[in-house]
Amino acid sequence: MEFLRRWWKLIALLILLAFPWVYREPYYHSLGFFVLLYAMMATSWNIMGGYTGYKSLGHSAFYGLGAYLVAIAANKLGWNPLISAPFLAIIVALVAVLLGWIMLRTSGSAFVIATIAMLLIFRITALNLREITKGAPGLSQPLPPWSPEFSRMPFYYYILFWLIVALFVSWYIRRSRFGLGLVAMRDDEGKAEMVGVNTTLYKILAFGVSAYFVALGGGVWSYFTSHISPIYAFDILVGVDMILMTMLGGLGTLWGPVLGAFILVPARDLILFKFGSTSIYLAITGGLMMLVIIFMPKGFLTTITDWVENRHAPRAAHQGARSMADIYDSSSEKKQGEDESSHE
Amino acid sequence: MMILEIKNVVAGYLPDVNVLQGINIHVSQGELVCMIGPNGAGKSTVLRAISGILKPSQGEILFGGKSIGGLRPDLVLRQGIAHVPQGHSSFPEMTVKENMLMGAYVLNNRAERERRMDKVYEMFPFLKERKNEKAGNFSGGQQKILEVGRALMLEPKMILLDEPSLGLAPITAKQVFETIKSLKNEMGMTVLMVEQNAKSGLAIADRAYVLELGVERLEGPAQTLLSDPRVAELYLGGTLKS
């Protein structure tokens, strides 16, 4: 147990590194790619939606924008997508900062609606800007130079690398002063401002960061599929999936979004395989989201850690009450009773 | 030595509707001063005017000889005045430790924040023992002490406390008052406190003001006011205007 607790990250990494060599069929490479891709994007979404508490339903806009920028750069300028994607994603992040500056004047459900509107504007623009995007039929880009047999494996490792970067960024933000400010804002924006958090600036920055890895994911995806169209690039379901994964795994936790992606992406594939690409898939996604919200609003990770904590809580409360008694002579025996009952 | 001086301050929340009508209050270094008075007397408003949430339209607020009237709240905070507002001001979903760190948020030095946190932990060991628990799991009194501890993170020269016993059970309120007393006795902290519970507030204070309709009506040593029949009368619906 102790061994696992200390080394599980390394073990997980080794498993992920070995996976494409154990399961050699291209299908598994493709599935692995999507699991890692969504884990990265959900981790990114979580920085805004989980830490800061501003839930964007329109992150697909950045996915699509990243996809189109990379595809256009590949076609017009001959830039290699795997090299250009991390740089072009910076442009998308800046666009997100600009849009965030406007949209983050709203909060709560108004913000959610604003993000959906943003996504629809992007989608309509992409459909109609035919000179650049080729409209509804979509845009093709050159195939990867390596042999088709292994074509998925480089993508798999490439996105694994970026997932690790995204996790590092998420971890670093959460333990930084910036992240502390974000979490305080989620709790109470007014109070956060009172103690000196620059809420406006922080919200906008978090929005930009959370757009970055989604845009990067979109760029890599466009190269992976080699053909993109507005319907799929600016698909609201891409954003919904990120949210669903984050909420299933644990909103606002570091590993929750990853866990969610590792459960949902294979599950979604299974559903598609069993029922085909029909509306049943949509109904199941929606139904699952409802179930998660009703029965596990905090997600797997938070529910489990809360459960473990609550098993120890009466003891902790007892200790707390006793040390209060150490400071004060007053009868904290009654207090202690109150504490314990409040933990029931 | 006088540390805080409020001279003829007029302030209110709406234009032309003044809550404070030329109030005068002073606090000396290391003193625990309590303001009491009926509802609407302007007790909390005095604290808000000091901490910069409210801008006085007339008069002067001096802190350590410097004028701070109308300064932005974060700048007043940097001058060394910490305000613990009414009700719960901790972040319920954040851990105790995170709440403490929020207290010194304006401080950009991580090591310094940790050092100060250790100092506060020394004063309130139960905060350290429960540092990874959510503040929302604390009882009302424990949350109040956490808020006081959080205010200490900035190493203020002075603390403003707005009704620290509000909504607390009598036993818990007593503990909170003990804590406030120890701030003064053990740390030499200067405290200006508003208290609805006049008896408990006066019991721990050095000096007190009785406020009514936006001005100070009575001022004197807390023990004297405690036995002043006029104070009792005020609370029973009388007035001090005569």
Coordinates of C-alpha atoms in Angstrom, one line a residue:
Chain A
M1 CA 0.0 0.0 0.0
E2 CA 2.7 2.4 1.1
F3 CA 4.7 1.4 -2.0
L4 CA 1.8 2.1 -4.3
R5 CA 1.1 5.4 -2.6
R6 CA 4.6 6.6 -3.2
W7 CA 5.2 5.3 -6.7
W8 CA 1.8 5.1 -8.4
K9 CA 2.5 8.1 -10.7
L10 CA 5.6 6.4 -12.0
I11 CA 3.9 3.1 -12.4
A12 CA 1.0 4.8 -14.2
L13 CA 3.5 6.5 -16.5
L14 CA 5.3 3.2 -17.2
I15 CA 2.0 1.5 -18.1
L16 CA 1.1 4.4 -20.4
L17 CA 4.5 4.3 -22.1
A18 CA 4.2 0.5 -22.6
F19 CA 0.6 0.5 -23.7
P20 CA 1.1 1.0 -27.4
W21 CA 3.6 -1.9 -27.5
V22 CA 1.4 -4.3 -25.7
Y23 CA -1.8 -3.5 -27.6
R24 CA -0.4 -3.2 -31.1
E25 CA -3.6 -2.7 -33.1
P26 CA -4.1 0.8 -34.5
Y27 CA -7.5 0.9 -32.8
Y28 CA -5.9 0.8 -29.3
H29 CA -3.5 3.5 -30.3
S30 CA -6.3 5.7 -31.5
L31 CA -8.3 5.0 -28.3
G32 CA -5.3 5.7 -26.2
F33 CA -4.7 9.0 -28.1
F34 CA -8.3 10.1 -27.4
V35 CA -8.1 9.2 -23.7
L36 CA -5.0 11.2 -23.2
L37 CA -6.3 14.1 -25.4
Y38 CA -9.4 14.4 -23.4
A39 CA -7.5 14.0 -20.1
M40 CA -5.4 16.9 -21.1
M41 CA -8.3 19.1 -22.2
A42 CA -10.4 18.3 -19.2
T43 CA -7.4 19.1 -17.0
S44 CA -7.2 22.4 -18.8
W45 CA -10.9 23.1 -18.5
N46 CA -10.7 22.3 -14.8
I47 CA -8.4 25.3 -14.2
M48 CA -11.2 27.6 -15.0
G49 CA -14.3 25.5 -14.3
G50 CA -12.9 23.6 -11.3
Y51 CA -10.5 26.0 -9.5
T52 CA -12.2 29.3 -10.3
G53 CA -15.8 28.0 -10.5
Y54 CA -16.6 29.6 -13.8
K55 CA -18.0 26.8 -15.9
S56 CA -17.6 27.4 -19.6
L57 CA -19.7 25.4 -22.0
G58 CA -18.0 26.9 -25.0
H59 CA -14.5 25.6 -24.7
S60 CA -15.0 23.8 -28.1
A61 CA -14.5 27.3 -29.6
F62 CA -10.9 27.1 -28.6
Y63 CA -10.6 23.5 -29.7
G64 CA -12.0 24.5 -33.2
L65 CA -9.9 27.6 -33.4
G66 CA -6.7 25.6 -32.6
A67 CA -7.7 23.0 -35.1
Y68 CA -8.3 25.5 -37.9
L69 CA -5.2 27.6 -37.2
V70 CA -3.0 24.5 -37.3
A71 CA -4.6 23.2 -40.4
I72 CA -4.4 26.5 -42.2
A73 CA -0.8 27.0 -41.2
A74 CA 0.0 23.5 -42.5
N75 CA -1.7 24.1 -45.8
K76 CA -0.6 27.7 -46.5
L77 CA 2.7 27.9 -44.8
G78 CA 3.7 24.2 -44.7
W79 CA 4.2 24.3 -41.0
N80 CA 4.5 20.9 -39.3
P81 CA 1.4 20.7 -37.0
L82 CA 3.2 19.0 -34.2
I83 CA 5.7 21.8 -34.0
S84 CA 3.3 24.7 -34.7
A85 CA 0.4 23.6 -32.5
P86 CA 2.0 24.6 -29.1
F87 CA 2.8 28.0 -30.6
L88 CA -0.5 28.6 -32.4
A89 CA -2.3 27.7 -29.2
I90 CA -0.7 30.7 -27.6
I91 CA -2.6 32.9 -30.1
V92 CA -5.8 31.1 -29.2
A93 CA -5.1 31.7 -25.5
L94 CA -4.6 35.4 -26.2
V95 CA -7.9 35.4 -28.1
A96 CA -9.5 33.7 -25.0
V97 CA -8.0 36.4 -22.8
L98 CA -9.6 39.1 -25.0
L99 CA -13.0 37.3 -25.1
G100 CA -12.7 36.5 -21.4
W101 CA -12.2 40.2 -20.7
I102 CA -15.7 40.8 -22.2
M103 CA -17.5 37.6 -21.0
L104 CA -16.2 37.6 -17.5
R105 CA -18.2 40.6 -16.6
T106 CA -21.0 38.1 -16.2
S107 CA -21.0 35.2 -13.8
G108 CA -23.1 32.1 -12.9
S109 CA -25.6 31.0 -15.6
A110 CA -25.1 34.2 -17.6
F111 CA -21.5 33.3 -18.1
V112 CA -22.4 29.8 -19.2
I113 CA -24.8 31.3 -21.8
A114 CA -22.2 33.8 -22.9
T115 CA -19.7 31.0 -23.6
I116 CA -22.3 29.0 -25.6
A117 CA -23.0 32.2 -27.6
M118 CA -19.3 32.6 -28.2
L119 CA -19.0 29.0 -29.5
L120 CA -22.0 29.5 -31.9
I121 CA -20.4 32.7 -33.2
F122 CA -17.2 30.8 -34.0
R123 CA -19.1 28.0 -35.6
I124 CA -21.2 30.3 -37.9
T125 CA -18.1 32.2 -38.8
A126 CA -16.2 29.1 -39.7
L127 CA -19.1 27.9 -41.8
N128 CA -19.3 31.2 -43.7
L129 CA -15.7 32.3 -44.1
R130 CA -15.3 30.1 -47.1
E131 CA -12.1 31.7 -48.5
I132 CA -10.2 30.6 -45.4
T133 CA -12.1 27.6 -43.9
K134 CA -13.6 26.2 -47.1
G135 CA -17.0 26.3 -45.3
A136 CA -19.1 23.2 -44.5
P137 CA -17.2 20.6 -46.6
G138 CA -14.1 21.3 -44.4
L139 CA -10.4 21.5 -44.8
S140 CA -7.9 18.7 -45.5
Q141 CA -4.3 18.8 -44.6
P142 CA -1.2 16.7 -45.5
L143 CA -0.9 13.3 -44.0
P144 CA 1.9 12.6 -41.5
P145 CA 5.1 11.5 -43.2
W146 CA 5.5 8.3 -41.2
S147 CA 4.2 4.9 -42.2
P148 CA 0.4 4.4 -41.8
E149 CA 1.1 1.3 -39.7
F150 CA 2.6 3.4 -36.9
S151 CA 0.7 6.6 -37.8
R152 CA -1.0 6.8 -34.4
M153 CA 1.8 6.0 -32.1
P154 CA 3.7 9.3 -32.5
F155 CA 0.4 11.1 -31.7
Y156 CA -0.1 9.0 -28.6
Y157 CA 3.4 9.8 -27.2
Y158 CA 3.1 13.4 -28.3
I159 CA -0.1 14.0 -26.4
L160 CA 1.1 12.0 -23.4
F161 CA 3.9 14.5 -23.1
W162 CA 1.5 17.4 -23.3
L163 CA -0.8 15.8 -20.7
I164 CA 2.1 15.7 -18.3
V165 CA 2.8 19.4 -19.0
A166 CA -0.9 20.3 -18.5
L167 CA -0.9 18.3 -15.2
F168 CA 2.2 20.1 -14.1
V169 CA 0.7 23.5 -14.9
S170 CA -2.5 22.6 -13.1
W171 CA -0.6 21.4 -10.1
Y172 CA 1.7 24.4 -10.1
I173 CA -1.3 26.8 -10.4
R174 CA -3.2 25.1 -7.6
R175 CA -0.3 25.4 -5.1
S176 CA 0.6 28.9 -6.1
R177 CA -0.6 32.2 -4.8
F178 CA -2.5 32.7 -8.1
G179 CA -4.3 29.4 -7.6
L180 CA -5.1 30.2 -4.0
G181 CA -6.8 33.4 -5.3
L182 CA -8.7 31.4 -7.9
V183 CA -10.0 28.9 -5.3
A184 CA -10.9 31.8 -3.0
M185 CA -12.9 33.3 -5.8
R186 CA -14.9 30.1 -6.3
D187 CA -15.7 30.2 -2.6
D188 CA -16.7 33.9 -2.5
E189 CA -15.6 36.5 -5.0
G190 CA -16.5 39.4 -2.8
K191 CA -14.5 38.1 0.1
A192 CA -11.6 37.3 -2.2
E193 CA -11.5 40.9 -3.4
M194 CA -11.6 42.1 0.2
V195 CA -8.4 40.3 1.1
G196 CA -6.6 41.6 -1.9
V197 CA -7.2 39.2 -4.8
N198 CA -7.3 41.0 -8.2
T199 CA -10.4 39.0 -9.2
T200 CA -10.9 40.5 -12.7
L201 CA -7.3 39.9 -13.8
Y202 CA -7.1 36.4 -12.3
K203 CA -10.4 35.3 -13.9
I204 CA -9.2 36.4 -17.3
L205 CA -5.8 34.8 -16.9
A206 CA -7.3 31.5 -15.8
F207 CA -9.6 31.6 -18.8
G208 CA -6.6 32.1 -21.1
V209 CA -4.6 29.3 -19.5
S210 CA -7.6 26.9 -19.7
A211 CA -8.0 27.7 -23.3
Y212 CA -4.4 27.0 -24.1
F213 CA -4.3 23.2 -23.8
V214 CA -7.8 22.8 -25.4
A215 CA -6.5 24.7 -28.4
L216 CA -3.4 22.6 -28.5
G217 CA -5.6 19.5 -28.3
G218 CA -7.7 20.8 -31.2
G219 CA -4.5 21.4 -33.3
V220 CA -3.2 17.9 -32.7
W221 CA -6.6 16.4 -33.4
S222 CA -6.8 18.2 -36.7
Y223 CA -3.6 16.6 -37.8
F224 CA -4.7 13.3 -36.4
T225 CA -8.0 13.2 -38.4
S226 CA -6.4 15.1 -41.3
H227 CA -9.8 16.5 -42.3
I228 CA -11.8 19.0 -40.2
S229 CA -15.1 20.7 -40.7
P230 CA -16.9 23.3 -38.6
I231 CA -19.5 20.8 -37.5
Y232 CA -16.9 18.6 -35.7
A233 CA -14.3 21.3 -34.8
F234 CA -16.8 23.6 -33.2
D235 CA -19.0 20.8 -31.7
I236 CA -20.5 21.7 -28.3
L237 CA -20.2 18.1 -27.3
V238 CA -16.4 18.3 -27.2
G239 CA -16.7 20.9 -24.4
V240 CA -19.5 19.0 -22.7
D241 CA -17.3 15.9 -22.6
M242 CA -14.6 17.9 -20.9
I243 CA -17.0 19.0 -18.3
L244 CA -18.6 15.6 -17.8
M245 CA -15.2 14.0 -17.4
T246 CA -14.1 16.6 -14.9
M247 CA -17.3 16.3 -12.9
L248 CA -17.2 12.6 -12.9
G249 CA -13.6 12.4 -11.7
G250 CA -13.8 15.3 -9.3
L251 CA -14.3 19.0 -10.0
G252 CA -11.4 21.1 -8.9
T253 CA -9.1 18.2 -8.1
L254 CA -5.8 17.6 -9.9
W255 CA -6.4 14.0 -10.9
G256 CA -10.2 14.1 -11.3
P257 CA -10.3 15.2 -14.9
V258 CA -7.7 12.5 -15.8
L259 CA -9.7 9.8 -14.0
G260 CA -12.9 11.0 -15.7
A261 CA -11.3 10.8 -19.2
F262 CA -9.9 7.3 -18.5
I263 CA -13.5 6.2 -17.6
L264 CA -15.6 8.1 -20.1
V265 CA -13.6 7.9 -23.4
P266 CA -13.5 4.1 -23.5
A267 CA -17.1 4.0 -22.3
R268 CA -18.1 6.3 -25.1
D269 CA -16.3 4.1 -27.6
L270 CA -18.1 1.1 -26.3
I271 CA -21.5 2.9 -26.6
L272 CA -20.6 3.9 -30.2
F273 CA -19.5 0.4 -31.0
K274 CA -22.7 -1.2 -29.5
F275 CA -25.3 1.3 -30.7
G276 CA -23.6 3.1 -33.6
S277 CA -23.3 6.8 -34.0
T278 CA -26.9 7.6 -33.3
S279 CA -28.7 9.8 -31.0
I280 CA -28.6 7.0 -28.4
Y281 CA -25.1 8.2 -27.7
L282 CA -26.3 11.7 -27.0
A283 CA -29.1 10.4 -24.7
I284 CA -26.6 8.2 -22.8
T285 CA -24.2 11.2 -22.4
G286 CA -27.0 13.4 -21.1
G287 CA -28.3 10.7 -18.8
L288 CA -24.9 10.0 -17.4
M289 CA -24.4 13.7 -16.7
M290 CA -27.7 13.8 -14.9
L291 CA -26.7 10.8 -12.8
V292 CA -23.4 12.3 -11.9
I293 CA -24.9 15.6 -10.8
I294 CA -27.6 13.9 -8.8
F295 CA -25.7 11.1 -7.1
M296 CA -22.1 12.3 -7.1
P297 CA -22.1 16.1 -7.5
K298 CA -18.5 16.2 -6.2
G299 CA -17.2 13.4 -8.5
F300 CA -15.4 10.2 -7.7
L301 CA -12.2 11.5 -6.2
T302 CA -13.8 14.1 -3.9
T303 CA -16.5 11.6 -2.8
I304 CA -13.9 9.0 -1.9
T305 CA -11.6 11.5 -0.1
D306 CA -14.6 12.9 1.8
W307 CA -15.6 9.4 2.8
V308 CA -12.1 8.6 4.0
E309 CA -11.9 11.9 5.9
N310 CA -15.3 11.5 7.5
R311 CA -14.3 8.2 8.9
H312 CA -11.6 10.0 10.8
A313 CA -13.5 13.3 11.4
P314 CA -15.1 12.5 14.8
R315 CA -11.6 11.9 16.2
A316 CA -10.2 15.0 14.7
A317 CA -13.1 17.1 16.0
H318 CA -12.5 15.5 19.4
Q319 CA -8.8 16.6 19.3
G320 CA -9.8 20.1 18.2
A321 CA -12.2 20.5 21.1
R322 CA -9.6 19.2 23.5
S323 CA -7.0 21.7 22.5
M324 CA -9.6 24.5 22.7
A325 CA -9.9 23.4 26.3
D326 CA -6.2 23.6 26.7
I327 CA -6.3 27.3 25.8
Y328 CA -9.4 28.1 27.8
D329 CA -10.5 26.8 31.2
S330 CA -14.2 26.9 30.2
S331 CA -16.2 23.7 29.9
S332 CA -15.6 22.6 26.4
E333 CA -17.0 19.2 27.1
K334 CA -20.4 20.4 25.9
K335 CA -18.7 21.9 22.9
Q336 CA -17.2 18.6 22.0
G337 CA -20.5 17.0 22.0
E338 CA -21.8 19.6 19.6
D339 CA -18.9 19.1 17.3
E340 CA -19.4 15.4 17.1
S341 CA -23.1 15.6 16.4
S342 CA -22.5 18.1 13.7
H343 CA -20.3 15.6 11.9
E344 CA -23.0 13.0 11.7
Chain B
M1 CA 0.4 57.3 22.8
M2 CA -2.5 57.9 20.5
I3 CA -2.5 55.5 17.5
L4 CA -6.0 56.2 16.0
E5 CA -7.8 59.4 16.0
I6 CA -11.2 60.1 14.5
K7 CA -12.1 63.7 14.4
N8 CA -15.6 65.1 13.5
V9 CA -16.2 62.3 10.9
V10 CA -19.4 62.5 8.9
A11 CA -20.2 59.5 6.7
G12 CA -23.1 57.6 5.3
Y13 CA -24.1 55.1 2.6
L14 CA -26.3 57.3 0.6
P15 CA -25.7 60.9 -0.4
D16 CA -27.2 63.3 2.1
V17 CA -28.1 60.5 4.5
N18 CA -25.3 60.5 7.1
V19 CA -25.0 57.7 9.6
L20 CA -22.0 59.3 11.4
Q21 CA -22.7 62.9 12.4
G22 CA -19.4 64.3 13.4
I23 CA -18.1 61.5 15.6
N24 CA -14.9 61.7 17.7
I25 CA -13.1 58.6 18.8
H26 CA -9.5 57.9 19.8
V27 CA -7.6 54.8 20.6
S28 CA -4.2 54.6 22.3
Q29 CA -1.4 52.1 21.6
G30 CA -2.1 48.8 23.3
E31 CA -5.6 49.8 24.3
L32 CA -8.7 47.6 24.0
V33 CA -11.6 50.0 23.2
C34 CA -15.2 48.9 22.9
M35 CA -18.0 50.7 21.2
I36 CA -21.5 49.9 22.3
G37 CA -24.9 51.4 21.5
P38 CA -28.3 50.5 20.2
N39 CA -29.0 49.4 16.6
G40 CA -28.4 52.0 14.0
A41 CA -26.0 54.0 16.3
G42 CA -23.3 53.8 13.6
K43 CA -20.9 51.4 15.4
S44 CA -20.1 49.2 12.4
T45 CA -20.1 52.3 10.2
V46 CA -17.2 53.7 12.3
L47 CA -15.2 50.5 11.5
R48 CA -16.1 50.7 7.8
A49 CA -15.0 54.3 7.6
I50 CA -11.6 53.4 9.2
S51 CA -10.9 50.4 7.0
G52 CA -11.8 52.4 3.8
I53 CA -14.9 50.5 2.8
L54 CA -16.8 53.8 3.3
K55 CA -15.4 57.2 2.5
P56 CA -16.1 59.9 5.0
S57 CA -17.5 63.1 3.6
Q58 CA -16.1 65.3 6.3
G59 CA -13.7 65.0 9.2
E60 CA -10.3 63.4 9.6
I61 CA -9.1 59.9 10.4
L62 CA -5.5 59.7 11.6
F63 CA -3.6 56.5 12.1
G64 CA -0.2 57.0 13.7
G65 CA -0.4 60.6 12.8
K66 CA -1.1 59.9 9.1
S67 CA -4.4 60.7 7.5
I68 CA -6.0 57.5 6.2
G69 CA -9.6 58.9 5.7
G70 CA -10.9 57.8 2.2
L71 CA -7.9 55.5 1.5
R72 CA -8.7 52.3 -0.5
P73 CA -9.3 49.3 1.7
D74 CA -6.1 47.4 0.6
L75 CA -4.0 50.5 1.3
V76 CA -5.5 50.8 4.8
L77 CA -4.7 47.2 5.3
R78 CA -1.1 47.9 4.3
Q79 CA -1.0 50.7 6.9
G80 CA -1.5 47.9 9.5
I81 CA -5.2 48.0 10.3
A82 CA -6.9 44.6 10.0
H83 CA -10.7 44.5 9.9
V84 CA -12.6 41.3 11.0
P85 CA -16.1 42.0 9.7
Q86 CA -19.5 40.9 11.1
G87 CA -20.6 37.3 10.5
H88 CA -18.5 34.7 8.8
S89 CA -15.7 36.1 6.7
S90 CA -13.7 32.9 6.3
F91 CA -13.8 30.8 3.1
P92 CA -15.9 27.8 4.1
E93 CA -14.8 25.5 1.2
M94 CA -11.1 26.2 1.8
T95 CA -8.9 24.5 4.4
V96 CA -7.9 26.3 7.6
K97 CA -4.4 26.6 6.2
E98 CA -5.6 28.1 3.0
N99 CA -7.7 30.5 4.9
M100 CA -4.7 31.6 6.9
L101 CA -2.7 32.2 3.7
M102 CA -5.6 34.3 2.4
G103 CA -5.0 36.6 5.4
A104 CA -1.6 37.5 4.1
Y105 CA -2.6 37.4 0.4
V106 CA -1.2 40.9 -0.3
L107 CA 2.2 39.6 0.9
N108 CA 4.2 38.3 -2.0
N109 CA 6.8 36.4 0.0
R110 CA 6.1 32.7 0.5
A111 CA 8.6 32.1 3.2
E112 CA 7.4 35.1 5.2
R113 CA 3.8 33.9 4.9
E114 CA 4.8 30.5 6.3
R115 CA 6.7 32.1 9.1
R116 CA 3.8 34.3 10.1
M117 CA 1.4 31.3 9.9
D118 CA 3.7 29.4 12.3
K119 CA 3.4 32.3 14.7
V120 CA -0.3 32.3 14.6
Y121 CA -0.4 28.5 15.0
E122 CA 1.7 29.0 18.1
M123 CA -1.0 31.2 19.6
F124 CA -3.9 29.0 18.5
P125 CA -2.6 25.4 18.4
F126 CA -6.0 23.9 17.5
L127 CA -5.8 25.7 14.1
K128 CA -2.6 23.8 13.4
E129 CA -4.0 20.5 14.4
R130 CA -6.9 21.0 12.1
K131 CA -5.1 22.9 9.3
N132 CA -6.3 20.5 6.6
E133 CA -9.9 20.6 7.5
K134 CA -12.4 22.8 5.7
A135 CA -13.2 26.0 7.6
G136 CA -16.9 25.3 7.0
N137 CA -16.7 22.3 9.3
F138 CA -15.7 24.6 12.2
S139 CA -18.2 25.8 14.8
G140 CA -19.1 29.5 14.9
G141 CA -16.6 30.3 17.7
Q142 CA -13.8 28.3 16.1
Q143 CA -14.5 30.2 12.8
K144 CA -14.3 33.5 14.6
I145 CA -10.9 32.6 16.1
L146 CA -9.8 31.5 12.7
E147 CA -10.8 34.9 11.4
V148 CA -8.9 36.6 14.1
G149 CA -5.9 34.4 13.4
R150 CA -6.2 35.2 9.7
A151 CA -6.3 39.0 10.5
L152 CA -3.0 38.4 12.5
M153 CA -1.3 37.1 9.4
L154 CA -0.7 40.6 8.3
E155 CA 1.0 41.5 11.6
P156 CA -1.3 44.5 12.0
K157 CA -0.7 47.3 14.4
M158 CA -4.4 47.4 15.1
I159 CA -7.4 45.1 14.8
L160 CA -11.0 46.2 14.2
L161 CA -13.5 43.6 15.4
D162 CA -17.2 43.9 14.4
E163 CA -19.5 42.1 16.8
P164 CA -17.2 39.1 17.4
S165 CA -19.9 37.4 19.5
L166 CA -22.7 37.7 17.0
G167 CA -24.6 34.4 16.6
L168 CA -22.5 32.5 19.0
A169 CA -23.6 30.3 21.9
P170 CA -22.8 31.9 25.3
I171 CA -20.0 29.5 26.1
T172 CA -18.4 30.0 22.7
A173 CA -18.8 33.7 22.9
K174 CA -16.9 33.6 26.2
Q175 CA -14.0 31.8 24.5
V176 CA -13.9 34.4 21.8
F177 CA -13.8 37.2 24.4
E178 CA -10.9 35.4 26.1
T179 CA -9.1 35.3 22.8
I180 CA -9.6 39.0 22.3
K181 CA -8.3 39.7 25.8
S182 CA -5.2 37.6 25.2
L183 CA -4.5 39.5 22.0
K184 CA -4.2 42.6 24.1
N185 CA -2.5 41.1 27.1
E186 CA -0.1 38.7 25.4
M187 CA 0.6 40.5 22.1
G188 CA 0.1 44.1 23.1
M189 CA -2.3 44.4 20.3
T190 CA -4.5 47.5 19.9
V191 CA -8.1 46.6 19.5
L192 CA -11.2 48.6 18.5
M193 CA -14.2 46.5 18.9
V194 CA -18.0 46.9 18.3
E195 CA -20.2 44.8 20.6
Q196 CA -23.9 44.3 20.8
N197 CA -23.4 42.3 24.0
A198 CA -22.6 45.4 26.1
K199 CA -21.9 43.6 29.3
S200 CA -19.3 41.1 27.9
G201 CA -17.7 43.8 25.7
L202 CA -17.3 46.2 28.6
A203 CA -16.0 43.4 30.9
I204 CA -12.8 42.9 28.8
A205 CA -12.3 46.5 27.5
D206 CA -10.1 49.2 29.0
R207 CA -12.2 52.1 27.8
A208 CA -15.5 52.4 26.0
Y209 CA -17.7 54.6 24.0
V210 CA -21.5 54.7 24.0
L211 CA -22.8 55.7 20.6
E212 CA -26.2 57.0 19.7
L213 CA -27.5 58.3 16.4
G214 CA -24.0 58.7 14.9
V215 CA -22.2 60.5 17.7
E216 CA -20.4 59.5 20.9
R217 CA -22.7 60.2 23.9
L218 CA -20.6 58.8 26.7
E219 CA -16.9 57.9 27.0
G220 CA -14.9 56.6 29.9
P221 CA -13.2 53.6 31.5
A222 CA -15.2 50.4 30.7
Q223 CA -15.7 49.5 34.4
T224 CA -17.3 52.9 35.1
L225 CA -19.6 52.7 32.1
L226 CA -20.6 49.1 33.2
S227 CA -22.1 50.5 36.3
D228 CA -23.5 53.7 34.8
P229 CA -27.3 53.8 35.1
R230 CA -27.5 55.8 31.9
V231 CA -26.1 53.0 29.9
A232 CA -28.7 50.6 31.2
E233 CA -31.4 53.1 30.5
L234 CA -30.2 53.6 26.9
Y235 CA -30.6 49.9 26.3
L236 CA -34.0 49.8 27.8
G237 CA -35.2 52.3 25.2
G238 CA -34.3 55.5 26.8
T239 CA -32.2 58.2 25.2
L240 CA -29.2 60.2 26.3
K241 CA -30.0 63.4 24.5
S242 CA -31.1 65.4 27.5

